[in-house]
CSV table of C-alpha atoms and ligand atoms in Angstrom, one decimal:
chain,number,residue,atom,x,y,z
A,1,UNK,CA,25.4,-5.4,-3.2
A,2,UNK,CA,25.2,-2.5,-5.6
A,3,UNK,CA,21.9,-0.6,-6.0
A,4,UNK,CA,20.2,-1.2,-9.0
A,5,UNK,CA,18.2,1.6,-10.8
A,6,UNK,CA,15.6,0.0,-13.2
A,7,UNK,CA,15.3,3.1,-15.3
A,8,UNK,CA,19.1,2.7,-16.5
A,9,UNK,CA,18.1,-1.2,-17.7
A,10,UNK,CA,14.7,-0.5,-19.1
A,11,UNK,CA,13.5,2.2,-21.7
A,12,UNK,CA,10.4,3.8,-20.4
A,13,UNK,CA,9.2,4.4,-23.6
A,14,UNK,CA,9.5,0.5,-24.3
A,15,UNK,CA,8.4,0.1,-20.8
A,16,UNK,CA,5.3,2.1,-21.4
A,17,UNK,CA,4.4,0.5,-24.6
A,18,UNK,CA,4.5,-2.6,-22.6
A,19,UNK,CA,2.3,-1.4,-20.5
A,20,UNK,CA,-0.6,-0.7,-22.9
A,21,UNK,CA,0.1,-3.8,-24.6
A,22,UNK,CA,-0.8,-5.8,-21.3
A,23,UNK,CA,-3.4,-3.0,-20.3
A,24,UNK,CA,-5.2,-1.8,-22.9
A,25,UNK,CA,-4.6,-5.2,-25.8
A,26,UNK,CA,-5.1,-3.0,-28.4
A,27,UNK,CA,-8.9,-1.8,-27.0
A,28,UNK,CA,-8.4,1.4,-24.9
A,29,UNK,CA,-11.1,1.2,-22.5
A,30,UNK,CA,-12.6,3.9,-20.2
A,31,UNK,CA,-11.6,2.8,-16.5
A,32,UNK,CA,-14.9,5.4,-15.5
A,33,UNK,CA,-17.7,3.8,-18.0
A,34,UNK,CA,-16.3,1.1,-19.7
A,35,UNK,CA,-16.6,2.3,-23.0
A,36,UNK,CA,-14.3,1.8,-25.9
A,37,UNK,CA,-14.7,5.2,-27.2
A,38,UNK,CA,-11.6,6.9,-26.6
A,39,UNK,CA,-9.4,9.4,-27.6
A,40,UNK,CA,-6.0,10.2,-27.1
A,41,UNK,CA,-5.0,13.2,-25.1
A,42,UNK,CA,-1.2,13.8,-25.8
A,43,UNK,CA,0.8,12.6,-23.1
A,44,UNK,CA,1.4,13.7,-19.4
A,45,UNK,CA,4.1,16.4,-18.9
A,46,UNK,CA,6.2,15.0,-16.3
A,47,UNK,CA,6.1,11.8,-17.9
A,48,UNK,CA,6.4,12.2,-21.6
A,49,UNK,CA,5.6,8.1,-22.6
A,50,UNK,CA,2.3,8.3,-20.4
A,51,UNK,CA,-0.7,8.2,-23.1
A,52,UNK,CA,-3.7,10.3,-21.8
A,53,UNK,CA,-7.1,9.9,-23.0
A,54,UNK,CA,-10.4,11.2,-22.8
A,55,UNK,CA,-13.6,9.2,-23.2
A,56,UNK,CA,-16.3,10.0,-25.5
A,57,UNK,CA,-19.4,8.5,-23.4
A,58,UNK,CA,-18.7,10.2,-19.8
A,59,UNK,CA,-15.7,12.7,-20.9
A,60,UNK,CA,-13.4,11.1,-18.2
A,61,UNK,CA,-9.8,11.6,-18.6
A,62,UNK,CA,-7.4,8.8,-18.0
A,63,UNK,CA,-4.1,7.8,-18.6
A,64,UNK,CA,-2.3,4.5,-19.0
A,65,UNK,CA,-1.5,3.7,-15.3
A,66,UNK,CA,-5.2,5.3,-14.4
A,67,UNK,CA,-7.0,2.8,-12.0
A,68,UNK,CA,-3.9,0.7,-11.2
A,69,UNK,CA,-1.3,0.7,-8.3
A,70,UNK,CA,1.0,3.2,-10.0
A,71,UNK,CA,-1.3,5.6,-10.4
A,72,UNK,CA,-1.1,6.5,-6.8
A,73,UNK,CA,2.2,8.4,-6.9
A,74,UNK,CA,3.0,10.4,-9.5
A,75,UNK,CA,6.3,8.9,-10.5
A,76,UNK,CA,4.9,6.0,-11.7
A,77,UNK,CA,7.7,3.6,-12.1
A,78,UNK,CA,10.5,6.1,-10.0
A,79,UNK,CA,8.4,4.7,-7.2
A,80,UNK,CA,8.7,1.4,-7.9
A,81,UNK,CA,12.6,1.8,-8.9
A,82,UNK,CA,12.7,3.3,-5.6
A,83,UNK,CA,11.1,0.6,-3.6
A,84,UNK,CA,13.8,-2.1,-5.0
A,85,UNK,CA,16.7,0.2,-4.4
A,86,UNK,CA,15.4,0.6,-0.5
A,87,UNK,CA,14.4,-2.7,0.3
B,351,ZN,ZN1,-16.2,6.7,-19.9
């Protein structure tokens, strides 16, 4: 069985789109406060796809994986590419 790296089959700029498609629906909302008052922040340096934001009610800053499973490493989906080649 060959190993399969997910980043050669899937675009992570198509993969993070996806992701704030199924996140965010359209309404970027503050993980912190809950408010929809958001900005956007540029993008995170490692990962150039990563939207960051910054809320206007509490000034948290938050990116698209903030809050959720992949945010506890910081390569996000090398982590989880990682895990399938492994297991
Ligand atoms: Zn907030």
């Amino acid at each position: 069985m060959f190993p399969i790296n997910l980043l050669d089959l899937i675009d992570p700029k198509k993969c993070y789109a996806l992701v704030r498609q199924l996140r965010w629906g359209g309404i970027v909302t503050c993980p912190k406060c809950g408010s929809n008052h958001v900005v956007k922040r540029g993008f995170d340096e490692v990962q150039s796809d990563r939207q960051r934001y910054q809320c206007k009610h509490c000034h948290a800053r938050f990116d698209d994986l903030s809050g959720t499973i992949f945010a506890l490493t910081s390569s996000a989906f090398g982590s989880m590419d990682y895990s399938f080649v492994t297991s």
